[in-house]
Amino acid sequence: MSTDVDKLWDLQQVVSQLSDREEQLNIKPDSFAAVDREFQNANEEMQELEQSLEQISKERRSVDGELQDQQELLKKYQGQLMQVKNQQQYAAAWKEIDSTRKHVKELEDSVLKSMAEADAVQKQLDERRGGFDDLKARYDAAHAEWQSSLGELRSEIEQLRKKQEQIESGLPSNLLREFRRVARQRHGVAIVETTGDTCTGCRTRIRPALAQQLKRGEFVTCEGCSRILYLERSAS
Ligand SMILES: [Zn+2]
């Protein structure tokens, strides 16, 4: 007949194995990790290129708007030129036209520059997209291969979970709560073996009175680390 402490000990073995297997489930094998890195990099790169295209087109729209305004202004000044009444007005109108034309020219240059920039970025993006289907296929294949290799591990995890439930259902709920509380605080390890009246979790010595209780199979926790203590088998 196993005591509650024995059951807690068994539960700890199952819980520790479970957390180890679950960790293994997330470790990417080298065969997948390489293509995964390549895939993530390509995605990031394409995202950056798309953002930069968007930024160029945003700037372009604002320059286009300003260019339109300046062109209209230029038309207005050219109209005014027809209505000048003297040399002084003529000179003034010309001055306005001249400076507006310069401004229009600058804006047109800026439009050309941004078109060239957009073309260059678009070209890079097209190149990236061109190779992407192939990369995606390699990524998917490596991922599927990795996942299918985990079948054994998954069924092992399933069995461990069943075992965990089974042990837990045979334990009083207050003990189970205590087990879980200590496990949360102590990196998943709620119960530890003793060795020669010492806690193997924190090396605290167990007082003789507690050691006696432990020998009687009672529920004892370590005064150093609060873990539940399990009497080493050779001593029992
Ligand atoms: Zn301890």
mmCIF file of N, CA and C and ligand atoms in Angstrom, residues 199 202 222 225, ligand 1:
data_model
loop_
_atom_site.group_PDB
_atom_site.id
_atom_site.type_symbol
_atom_site.label_atom_id
_atom_site.label_comp_id
_atom_site.label_asym_id
_atom_site.label_seq_id
_atom_site.Cartn_x
_atom_site.Cartn_y
_atom_site.Cartn_z
ATOM 1 N N CYS A 199 18.259 17.507 2.861
ATOM 2 C CA CYS A 199 17.394 17.731 1.694
ATOM 3 C C CYS A 199 18.282 17.817 0.452
ATOM 4 N N CYS A 202 18.083 21.484 -1.363
ATOM 5 C CA CYS A 202 18.764 22.701 -0.916
ATOM 6 C C CYS A 202 19.879 22.443 0.104
ATOM 7 N N CYS A 222 10.634 20.502 3.818
ATOM 8 C CA CYS A 222 11.965 20.977 4.176
ATOM 9 C C CYS A 222 11.875 22.378 4.757
ATOM 10 N N CYS A 225 13.757 24.838 1.930
ATOM 11 C CA CYS A 225 13.203 25.190 0.623
ATOM 12 C C CYS A 225 11.710 24.917 0.496
HETATM 13 ZN ZN ZN B 1 15.242 21.747 0.988
#
